[in-house]
mmCIF file of C-alpha atoms in Angstrom:
data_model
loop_
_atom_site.group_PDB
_atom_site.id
_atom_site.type_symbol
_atom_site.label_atom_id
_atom_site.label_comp_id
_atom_site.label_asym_id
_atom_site.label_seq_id
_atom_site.Cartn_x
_atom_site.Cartn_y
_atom_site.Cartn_z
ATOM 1 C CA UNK N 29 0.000 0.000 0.000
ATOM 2 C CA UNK N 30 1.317 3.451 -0.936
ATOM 3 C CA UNK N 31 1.475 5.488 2.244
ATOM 4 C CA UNK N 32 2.148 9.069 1.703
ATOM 5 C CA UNK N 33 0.299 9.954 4.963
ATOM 6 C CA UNK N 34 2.978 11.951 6.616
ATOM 7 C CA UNK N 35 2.992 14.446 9.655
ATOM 8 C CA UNK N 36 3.968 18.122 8.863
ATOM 9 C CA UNK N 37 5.635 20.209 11.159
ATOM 10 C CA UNK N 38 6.990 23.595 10.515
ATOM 11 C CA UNK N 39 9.307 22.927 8.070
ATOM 12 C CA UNK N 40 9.671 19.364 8.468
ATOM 13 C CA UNK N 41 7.615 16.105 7.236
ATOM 14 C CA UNK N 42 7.627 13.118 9.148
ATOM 15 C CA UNK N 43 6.762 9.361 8.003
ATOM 16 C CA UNK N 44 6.622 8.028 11.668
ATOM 17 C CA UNK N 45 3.990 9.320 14.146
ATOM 18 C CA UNK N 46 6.283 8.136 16.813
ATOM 19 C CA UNK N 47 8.191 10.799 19.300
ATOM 20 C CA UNK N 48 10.176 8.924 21.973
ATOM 21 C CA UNK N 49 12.101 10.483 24.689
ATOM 22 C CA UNK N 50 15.690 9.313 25.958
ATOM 23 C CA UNK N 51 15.081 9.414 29.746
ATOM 24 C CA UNK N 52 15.542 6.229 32.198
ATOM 25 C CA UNK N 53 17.344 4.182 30.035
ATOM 26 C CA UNK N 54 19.874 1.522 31.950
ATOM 27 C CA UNK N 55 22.341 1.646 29.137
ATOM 28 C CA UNK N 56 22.686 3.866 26.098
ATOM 29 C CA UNK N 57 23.187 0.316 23.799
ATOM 30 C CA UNK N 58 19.397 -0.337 24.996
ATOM 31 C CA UNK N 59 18.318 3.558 24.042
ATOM 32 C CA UNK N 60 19.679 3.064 20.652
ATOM 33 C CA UNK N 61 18.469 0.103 20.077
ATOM 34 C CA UNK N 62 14.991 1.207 21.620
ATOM 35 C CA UNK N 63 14.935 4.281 18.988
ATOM 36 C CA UNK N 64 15.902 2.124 16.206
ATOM 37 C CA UNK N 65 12.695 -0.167 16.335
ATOM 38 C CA UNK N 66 10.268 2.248 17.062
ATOM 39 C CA UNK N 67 11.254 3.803 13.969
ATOM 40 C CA UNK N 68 10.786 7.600 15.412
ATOM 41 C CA UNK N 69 12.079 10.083 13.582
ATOM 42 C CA UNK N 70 12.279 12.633 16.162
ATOM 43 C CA UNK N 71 13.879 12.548 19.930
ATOM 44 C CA UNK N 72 13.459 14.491 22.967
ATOM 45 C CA UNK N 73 16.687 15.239 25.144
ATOM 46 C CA UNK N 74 16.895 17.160 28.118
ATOM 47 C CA UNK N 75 19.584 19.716 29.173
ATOM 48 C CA UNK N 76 21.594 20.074 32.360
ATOM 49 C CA UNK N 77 24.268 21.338 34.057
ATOM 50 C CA UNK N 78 27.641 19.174 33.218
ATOM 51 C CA UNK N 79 28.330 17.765 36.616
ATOM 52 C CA UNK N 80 32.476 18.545 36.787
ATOM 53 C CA UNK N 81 32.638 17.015 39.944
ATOM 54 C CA UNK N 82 32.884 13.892 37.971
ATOM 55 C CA UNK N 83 35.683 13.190 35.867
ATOM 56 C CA UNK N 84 33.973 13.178 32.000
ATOM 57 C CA UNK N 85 33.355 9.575 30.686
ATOM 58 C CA UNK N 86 33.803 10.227 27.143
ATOM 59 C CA UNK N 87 30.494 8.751 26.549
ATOM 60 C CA UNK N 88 27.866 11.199 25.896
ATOM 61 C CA UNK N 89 24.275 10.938 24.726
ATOM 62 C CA UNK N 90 24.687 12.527 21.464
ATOM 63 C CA UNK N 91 27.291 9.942 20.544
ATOM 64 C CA UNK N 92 24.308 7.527 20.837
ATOM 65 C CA UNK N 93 21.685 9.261 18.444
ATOM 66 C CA UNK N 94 22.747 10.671 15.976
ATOM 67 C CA UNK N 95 21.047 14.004 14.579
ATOM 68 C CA UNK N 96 21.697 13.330 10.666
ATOM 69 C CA UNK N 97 19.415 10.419 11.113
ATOM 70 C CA UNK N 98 16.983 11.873 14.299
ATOM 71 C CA UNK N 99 15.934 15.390 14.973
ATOM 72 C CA UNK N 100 16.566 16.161 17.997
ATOM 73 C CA UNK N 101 14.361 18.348 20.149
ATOM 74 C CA UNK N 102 15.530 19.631 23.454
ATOM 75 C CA UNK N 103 12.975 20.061 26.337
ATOM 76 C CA UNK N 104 13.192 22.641 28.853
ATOM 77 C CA UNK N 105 11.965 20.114 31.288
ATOM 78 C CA UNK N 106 12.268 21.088 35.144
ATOM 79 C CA UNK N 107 11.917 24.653 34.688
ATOM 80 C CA UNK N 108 9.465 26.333 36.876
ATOM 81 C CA UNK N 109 9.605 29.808 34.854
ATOM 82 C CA UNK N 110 8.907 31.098 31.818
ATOM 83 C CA UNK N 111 12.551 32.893 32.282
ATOM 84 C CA UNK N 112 14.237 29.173 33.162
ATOM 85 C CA UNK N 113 13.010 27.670 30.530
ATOM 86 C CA UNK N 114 14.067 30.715 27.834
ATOM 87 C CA UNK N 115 17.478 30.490 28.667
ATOM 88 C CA UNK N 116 16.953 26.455 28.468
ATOM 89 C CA UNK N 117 15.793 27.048 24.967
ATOM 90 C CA UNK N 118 18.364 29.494 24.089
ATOM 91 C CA UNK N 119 21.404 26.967 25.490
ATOM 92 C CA UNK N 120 19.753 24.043 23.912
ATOM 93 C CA UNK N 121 19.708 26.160 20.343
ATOM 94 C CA UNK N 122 22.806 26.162 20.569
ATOM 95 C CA UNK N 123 24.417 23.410 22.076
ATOM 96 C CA UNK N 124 22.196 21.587 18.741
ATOM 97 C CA UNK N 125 22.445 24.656 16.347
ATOM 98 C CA UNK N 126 18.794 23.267 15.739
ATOM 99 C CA UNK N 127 15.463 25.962 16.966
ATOM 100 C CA UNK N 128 13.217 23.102 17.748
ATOM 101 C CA UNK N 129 12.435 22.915 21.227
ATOM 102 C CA UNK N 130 9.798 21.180 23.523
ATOM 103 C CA UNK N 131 8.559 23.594 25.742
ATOM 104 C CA UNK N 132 7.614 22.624 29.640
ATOM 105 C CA UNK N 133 7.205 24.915 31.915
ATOM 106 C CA UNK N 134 5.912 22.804 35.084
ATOM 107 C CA UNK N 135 3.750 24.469 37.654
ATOM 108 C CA UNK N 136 3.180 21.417 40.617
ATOM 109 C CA UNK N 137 6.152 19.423 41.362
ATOM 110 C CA UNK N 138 3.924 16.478 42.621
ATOM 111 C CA UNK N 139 1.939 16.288 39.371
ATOM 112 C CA UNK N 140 4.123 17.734 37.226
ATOM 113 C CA UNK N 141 1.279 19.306 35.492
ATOM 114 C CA UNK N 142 2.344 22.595 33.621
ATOM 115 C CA UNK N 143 1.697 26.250 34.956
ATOM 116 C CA UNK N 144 -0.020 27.475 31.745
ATOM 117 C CA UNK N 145 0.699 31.495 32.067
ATOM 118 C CA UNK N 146 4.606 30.531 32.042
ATOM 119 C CA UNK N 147 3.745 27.970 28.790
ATOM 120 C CA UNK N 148 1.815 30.880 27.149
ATOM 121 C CA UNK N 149 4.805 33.438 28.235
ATOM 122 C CA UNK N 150 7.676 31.540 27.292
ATOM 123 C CA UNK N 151 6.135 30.799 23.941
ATOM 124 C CA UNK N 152 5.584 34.263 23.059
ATOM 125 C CA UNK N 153 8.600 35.101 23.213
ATOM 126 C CA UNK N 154 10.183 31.862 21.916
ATOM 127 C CA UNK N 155 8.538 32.491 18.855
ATOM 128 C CA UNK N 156 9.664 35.687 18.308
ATOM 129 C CA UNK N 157 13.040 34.329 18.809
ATOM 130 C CA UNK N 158 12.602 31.982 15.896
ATOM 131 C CA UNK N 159 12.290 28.839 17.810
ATOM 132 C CA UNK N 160 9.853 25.752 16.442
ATOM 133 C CA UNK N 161 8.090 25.569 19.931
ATOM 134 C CA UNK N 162 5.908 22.339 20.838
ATOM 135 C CA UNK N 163 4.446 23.364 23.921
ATOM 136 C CA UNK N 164 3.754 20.632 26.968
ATOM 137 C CA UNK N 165 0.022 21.535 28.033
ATOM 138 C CA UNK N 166 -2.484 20.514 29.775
ATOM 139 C CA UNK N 167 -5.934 19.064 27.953
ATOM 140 C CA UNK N 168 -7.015 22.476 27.682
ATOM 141 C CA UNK N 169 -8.529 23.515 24.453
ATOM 142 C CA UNK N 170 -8.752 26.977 25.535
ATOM 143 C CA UNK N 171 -5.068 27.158 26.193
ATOM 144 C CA UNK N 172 -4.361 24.390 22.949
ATOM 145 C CA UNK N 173 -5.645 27.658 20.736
ATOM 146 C CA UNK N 174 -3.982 29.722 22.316
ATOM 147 C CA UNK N 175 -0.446 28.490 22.078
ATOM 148 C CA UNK N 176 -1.045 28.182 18.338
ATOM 149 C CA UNK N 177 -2.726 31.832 18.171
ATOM 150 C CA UNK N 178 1.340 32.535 19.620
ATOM 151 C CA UNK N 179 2.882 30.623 16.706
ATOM 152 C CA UNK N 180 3.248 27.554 17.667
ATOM 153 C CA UNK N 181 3.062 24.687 15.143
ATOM 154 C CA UNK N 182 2.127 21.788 16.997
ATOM 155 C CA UNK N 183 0.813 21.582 20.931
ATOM 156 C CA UNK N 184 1.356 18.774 22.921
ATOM 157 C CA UNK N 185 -1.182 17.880 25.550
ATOM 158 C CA UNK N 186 -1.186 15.317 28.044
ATOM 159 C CA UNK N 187 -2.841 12.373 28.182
ATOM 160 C CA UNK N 188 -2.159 12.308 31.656
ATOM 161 C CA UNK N 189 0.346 13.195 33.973
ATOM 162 C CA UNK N 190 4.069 12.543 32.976
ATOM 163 C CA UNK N 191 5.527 8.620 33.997
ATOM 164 C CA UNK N 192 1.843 7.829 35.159
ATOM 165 C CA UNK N 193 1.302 5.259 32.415
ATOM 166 C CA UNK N 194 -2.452 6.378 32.915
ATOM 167 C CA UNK N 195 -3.341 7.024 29.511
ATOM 168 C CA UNK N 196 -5.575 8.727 28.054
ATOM 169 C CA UNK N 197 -7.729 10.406 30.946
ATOM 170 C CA UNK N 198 -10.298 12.555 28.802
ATOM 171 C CA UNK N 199 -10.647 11.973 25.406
ATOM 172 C CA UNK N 200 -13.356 14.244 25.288
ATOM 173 C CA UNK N 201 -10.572 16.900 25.850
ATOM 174 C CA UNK N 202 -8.328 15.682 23.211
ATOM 175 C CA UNK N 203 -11.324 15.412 20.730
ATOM 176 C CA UNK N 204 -12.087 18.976 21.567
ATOM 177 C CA UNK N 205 -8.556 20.511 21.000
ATOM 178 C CA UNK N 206 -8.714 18.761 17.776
ATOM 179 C CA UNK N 207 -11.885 20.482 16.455
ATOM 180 C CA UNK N 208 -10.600 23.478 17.681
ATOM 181 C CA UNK N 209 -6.706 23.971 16.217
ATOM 182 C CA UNK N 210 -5.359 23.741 13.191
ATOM 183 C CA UNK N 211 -2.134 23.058 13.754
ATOM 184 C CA UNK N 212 -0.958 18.771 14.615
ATOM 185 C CA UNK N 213 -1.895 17.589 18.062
ATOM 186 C CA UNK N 214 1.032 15.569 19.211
ATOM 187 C CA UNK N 215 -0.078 13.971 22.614
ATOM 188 C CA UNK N 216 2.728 13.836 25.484
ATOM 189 C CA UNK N 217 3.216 12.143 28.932
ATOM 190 C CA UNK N 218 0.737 9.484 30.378
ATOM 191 C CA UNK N 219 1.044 6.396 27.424
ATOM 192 C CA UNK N 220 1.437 3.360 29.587
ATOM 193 C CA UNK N 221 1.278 0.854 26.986
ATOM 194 C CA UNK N 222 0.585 0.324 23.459
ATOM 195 C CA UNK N 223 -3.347 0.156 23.456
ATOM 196 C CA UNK N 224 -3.081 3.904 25.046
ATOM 197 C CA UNK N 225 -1.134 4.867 22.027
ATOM 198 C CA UNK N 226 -3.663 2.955 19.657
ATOM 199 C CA UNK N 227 -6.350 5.231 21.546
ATOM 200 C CA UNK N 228 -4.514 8.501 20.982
ATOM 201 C CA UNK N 229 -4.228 7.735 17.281
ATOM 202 C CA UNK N 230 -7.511 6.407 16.672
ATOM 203 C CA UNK N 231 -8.941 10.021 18.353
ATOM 204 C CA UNK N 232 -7.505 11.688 15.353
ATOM 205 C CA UNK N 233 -4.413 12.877 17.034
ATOM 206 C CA UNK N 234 -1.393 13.896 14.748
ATOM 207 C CA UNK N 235 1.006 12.219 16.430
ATOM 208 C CA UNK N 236 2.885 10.945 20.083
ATOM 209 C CA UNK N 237 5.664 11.492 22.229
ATOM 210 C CA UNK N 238 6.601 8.146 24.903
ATOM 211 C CA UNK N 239 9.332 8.071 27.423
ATOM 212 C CA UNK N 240 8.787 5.909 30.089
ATOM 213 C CA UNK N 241 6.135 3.812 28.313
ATOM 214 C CA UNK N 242 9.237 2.600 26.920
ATOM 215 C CA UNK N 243 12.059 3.130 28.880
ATOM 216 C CA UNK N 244 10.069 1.717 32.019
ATOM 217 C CA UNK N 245 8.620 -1.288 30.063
ATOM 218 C CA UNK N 246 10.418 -4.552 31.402
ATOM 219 C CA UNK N 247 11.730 -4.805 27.762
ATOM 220 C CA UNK N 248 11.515 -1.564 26.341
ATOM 221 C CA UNK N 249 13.303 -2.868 22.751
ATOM 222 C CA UNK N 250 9.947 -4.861 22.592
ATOM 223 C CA UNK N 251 7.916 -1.984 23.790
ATOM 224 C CA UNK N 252 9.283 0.071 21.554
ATOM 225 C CA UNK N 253 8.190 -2.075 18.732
ATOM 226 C CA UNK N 254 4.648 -2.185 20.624
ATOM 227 C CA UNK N 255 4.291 1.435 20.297
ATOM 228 C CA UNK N 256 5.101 1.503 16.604
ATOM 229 C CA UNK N 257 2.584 -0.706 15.457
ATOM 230 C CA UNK N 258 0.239 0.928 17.916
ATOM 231 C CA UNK N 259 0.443 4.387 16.469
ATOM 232 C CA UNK N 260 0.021 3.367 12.732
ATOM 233 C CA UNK N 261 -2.478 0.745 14.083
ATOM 234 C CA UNK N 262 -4.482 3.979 15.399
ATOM 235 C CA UNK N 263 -3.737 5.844 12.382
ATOM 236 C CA UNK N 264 -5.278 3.693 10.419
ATOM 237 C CA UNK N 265 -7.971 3.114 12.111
ATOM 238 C CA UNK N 266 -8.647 7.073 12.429
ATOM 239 C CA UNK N 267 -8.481 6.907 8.662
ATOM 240 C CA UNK N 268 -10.297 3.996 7.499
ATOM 241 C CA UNK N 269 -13.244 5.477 9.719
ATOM 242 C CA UNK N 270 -14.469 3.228 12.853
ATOM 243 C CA UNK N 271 -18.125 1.752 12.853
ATOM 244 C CA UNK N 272 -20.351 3.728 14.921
ATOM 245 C CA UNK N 273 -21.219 2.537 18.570
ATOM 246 C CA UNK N 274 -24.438 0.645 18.953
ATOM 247 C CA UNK N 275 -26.151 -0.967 21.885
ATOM 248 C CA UNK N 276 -28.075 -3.942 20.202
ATOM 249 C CA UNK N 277 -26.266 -6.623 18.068
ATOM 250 C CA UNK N 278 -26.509 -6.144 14.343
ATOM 251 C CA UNK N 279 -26.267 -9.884 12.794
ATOM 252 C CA UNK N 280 -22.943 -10.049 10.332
ATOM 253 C CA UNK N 281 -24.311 -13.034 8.699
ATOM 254 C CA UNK N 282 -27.452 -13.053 6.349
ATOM 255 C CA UNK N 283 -30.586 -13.037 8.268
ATOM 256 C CA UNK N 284 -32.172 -15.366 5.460
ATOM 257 C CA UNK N 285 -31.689 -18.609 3.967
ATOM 258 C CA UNK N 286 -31.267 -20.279 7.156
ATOM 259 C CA UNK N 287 -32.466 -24.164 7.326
ATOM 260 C CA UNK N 288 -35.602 -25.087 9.189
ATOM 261 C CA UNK R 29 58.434 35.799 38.356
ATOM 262 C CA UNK R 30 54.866 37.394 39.120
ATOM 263 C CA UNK R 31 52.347 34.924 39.475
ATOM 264 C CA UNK R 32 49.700 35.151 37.149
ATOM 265 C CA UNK R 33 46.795 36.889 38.303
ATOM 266 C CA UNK R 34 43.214 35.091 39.188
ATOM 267 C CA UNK R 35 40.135 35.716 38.917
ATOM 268 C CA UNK R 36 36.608 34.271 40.798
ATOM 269 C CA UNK R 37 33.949 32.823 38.908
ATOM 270 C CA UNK R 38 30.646 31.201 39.454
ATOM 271 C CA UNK R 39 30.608 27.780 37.634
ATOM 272 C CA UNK R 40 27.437 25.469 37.536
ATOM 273 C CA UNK R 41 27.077 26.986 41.518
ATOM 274 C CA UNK R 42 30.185 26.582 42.452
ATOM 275 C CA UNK R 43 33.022 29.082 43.129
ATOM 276 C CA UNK R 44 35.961 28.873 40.781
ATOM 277 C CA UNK R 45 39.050 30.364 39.819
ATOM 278 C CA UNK R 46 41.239 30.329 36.992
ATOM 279 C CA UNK R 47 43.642 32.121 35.957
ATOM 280 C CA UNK R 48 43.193 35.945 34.264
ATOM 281 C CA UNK R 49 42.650 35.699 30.282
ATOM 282 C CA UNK R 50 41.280 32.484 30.302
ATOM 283 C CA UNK R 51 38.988 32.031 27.336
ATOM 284 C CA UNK R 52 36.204 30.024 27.260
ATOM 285 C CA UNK R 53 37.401 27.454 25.527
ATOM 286 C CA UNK R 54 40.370 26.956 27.687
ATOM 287 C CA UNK R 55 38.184 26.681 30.445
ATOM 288 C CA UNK R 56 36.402 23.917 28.855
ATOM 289 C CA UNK R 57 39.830 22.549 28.375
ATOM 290 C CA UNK R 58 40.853 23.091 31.443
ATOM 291 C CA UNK R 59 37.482 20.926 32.935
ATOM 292 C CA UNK R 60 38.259 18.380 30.574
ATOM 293 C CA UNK R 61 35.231 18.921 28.758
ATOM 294 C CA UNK R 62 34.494 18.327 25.051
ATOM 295 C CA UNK R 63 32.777 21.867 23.760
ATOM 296 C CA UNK R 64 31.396 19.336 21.010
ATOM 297 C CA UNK R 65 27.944 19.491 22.603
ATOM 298 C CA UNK R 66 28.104 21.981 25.225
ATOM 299 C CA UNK R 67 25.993 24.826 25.436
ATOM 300 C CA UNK R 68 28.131 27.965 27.657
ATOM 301 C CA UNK R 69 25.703 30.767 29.171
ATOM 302 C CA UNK R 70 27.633 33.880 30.819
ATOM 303 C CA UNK R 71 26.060 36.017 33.462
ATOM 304 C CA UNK R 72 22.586 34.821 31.817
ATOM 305 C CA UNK R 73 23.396 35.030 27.839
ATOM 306 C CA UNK R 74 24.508 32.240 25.313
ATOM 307 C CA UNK R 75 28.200 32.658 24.695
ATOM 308 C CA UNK R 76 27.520 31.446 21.040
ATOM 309 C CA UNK R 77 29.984 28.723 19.795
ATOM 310 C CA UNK R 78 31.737 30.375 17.721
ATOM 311 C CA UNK R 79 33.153 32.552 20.295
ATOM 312 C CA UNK R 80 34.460 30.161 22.965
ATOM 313 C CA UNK R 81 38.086 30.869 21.756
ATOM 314 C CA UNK R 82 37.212 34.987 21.819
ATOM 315 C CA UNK R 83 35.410 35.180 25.158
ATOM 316 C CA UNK R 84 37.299 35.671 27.801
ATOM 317 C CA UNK R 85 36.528 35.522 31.439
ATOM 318 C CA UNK R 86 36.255 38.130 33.830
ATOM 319 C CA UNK R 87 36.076 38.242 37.738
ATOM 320 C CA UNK R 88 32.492 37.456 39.025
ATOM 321 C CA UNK R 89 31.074 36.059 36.100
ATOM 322 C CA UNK R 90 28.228 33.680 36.921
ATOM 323 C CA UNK R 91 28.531 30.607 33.866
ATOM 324 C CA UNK R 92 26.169 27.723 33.170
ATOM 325 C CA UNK R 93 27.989 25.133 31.405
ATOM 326 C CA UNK R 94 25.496 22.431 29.784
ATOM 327 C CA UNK R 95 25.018 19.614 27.992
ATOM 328 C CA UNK R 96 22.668 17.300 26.723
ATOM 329 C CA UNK R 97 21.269 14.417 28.533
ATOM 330 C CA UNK R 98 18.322 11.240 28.445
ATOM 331 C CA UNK R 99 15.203 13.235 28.810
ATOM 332 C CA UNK R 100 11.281 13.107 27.611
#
């Protein structure tokens, strides 16, 4: 089957549907491999502080995926400011020389939820910087419109909160902020397993970002795999159209012509 | 012989000093630090890359020095 169903971003166009994050791996080997099946075409890293306390390893994340084949999109993940997570942005830019950026700025520590004045802020002015800004948000369609009203070309709401594994809490939500933007809804945080992601996809959503879905799975190569035929599982299913819900059986086998 | 003059900085939190002149990308040197995917911020703007071997340090300047790491 031809497939030219791809996901546009900005300037980009992407054949997999699949984000995945690099967090909580044991072992770089098992993040590479872990990448490699799910097929993504796009990874979130995060950025921190070198620790020179230590003496350097040599081994460093970058030298694991590598950003001819993946584009790499720095969070800001952590910040608890609009101002943190602009001069996250800004060291990420160029530590990557790329302006694509994930935007979080988080509001509760406990549910990591984001504050959604410091999102909206942040953006703002990210986009006047010339960054590609995917902003972290809540389920908020209000807020979903707004962030794109700012510039941005994607938004990225939860599903639920980040490492729950709860999936997705209100589809009603998601359904909503896809009426009301134009721009691809790339759902982040909350995927637990692969049926979540199926879910997500078969809403209509653009596309998803996993981290610990994978990284936390007991074999997260596997689960990797999982979550790729998942997401074109939804997607197909969003496009081929599902069968509307009814409460009474509806025989798939002729009515007539049966012995007596 | 004088002995070269320091200066203090404010590294990643921590108080630091190196010696007067140093550059940027000595001081990554120095730290044993690969600029290949580090990301320098001086008293609160990028030092772009292209400048680590230009910039030099001066006494009291708060620096960030990052890099990338596993993250979602």
């Amino acid at each position: 089957m031809e497939d030219r169903d791809t996901l546009k971003i900005a300037d980009r166009e992407f054949r997999s549907r699949l984000f995945v994050g690099t967090g909580k791996y044991d072992t770089f080997e098992r993040m590479r491999e872990a990448l490699e099946r799910s097929g993504t075409e796009v990874v979130t890293v995060a950025v921190r502080r070198v620790n020179l306390d230590e003496a350097g390893t040599g081994k460093c994340l970058l030298d694991y995926v590598d950003p001819q084949r993946y584009l790499i999109l720095p969070n800001t993940a952590g910040c608890y400011t609009a101002d943190e997570a602009l001069r996250t942005a800004r060291l990420a830019r160029e530590a990557l020389g790329t302006p694509w950026v994930k935007l979080e700025v988080i509001g509760d520590a406990k549910t990591l939820f984001p504050d959604n004045e410091g999102t909206l802020e942040a953006a703002r002015v990210l986009v006047r910087e010339g960054f590609v800004v995917l902003p972290y948000c809540l389920d908020d369609p209000v807020l979903a419109r707004k962030l794109q009203d700012v510039g941005c070309p994607a938004v990225m709401p939860l599903a639920a909160p980040i490492g729950s594994g709860l999936g997705i809490r209100n589809p009603h939500n998601i359904r909503i902020i896809l009426e009301t933007v134009q721009v691809p809804v790339i759902v982040d945080a909350g995927v637990g397993t692969a049926s979540d992601a199926a879910i997500a996809m078969e809403l209509g959503c653009h596309g998803l970002l996993v981290n610990t879905g994978i990284a936390g799975a007991k074999d997260p190569v596997r689960m990797a795999e999982a979550m790729r035929r998942a997401v074109e599982a939804g997607r197909h299913a969003f496009l081929a159209g599902r069968i509307p819900r009814k409460l009474y059986a509806s025989a798939s086998s002729p009515v007539e012509g049966l012995i007596e | 012989m004088v002995p070269p003059m320091t200066i203090r900085v404010r590294l990643n939190g921590v108080e630091r000093t190196f010696e007067d002149g140093t550059t940027v990308a000595a001081m990554l040197e120095r730290l044993g630090r690969s600029p290949r995917w580090a990301a320098v911020e001086r008293n609160r703007q990028v030092v772009p890359r292209a400048e680590f071997d230009r910039v030099t340090l001066e006494d009291g300047d708060v620096l960030e020095v990052v890099q990338l790491v596993g993250g979602g």
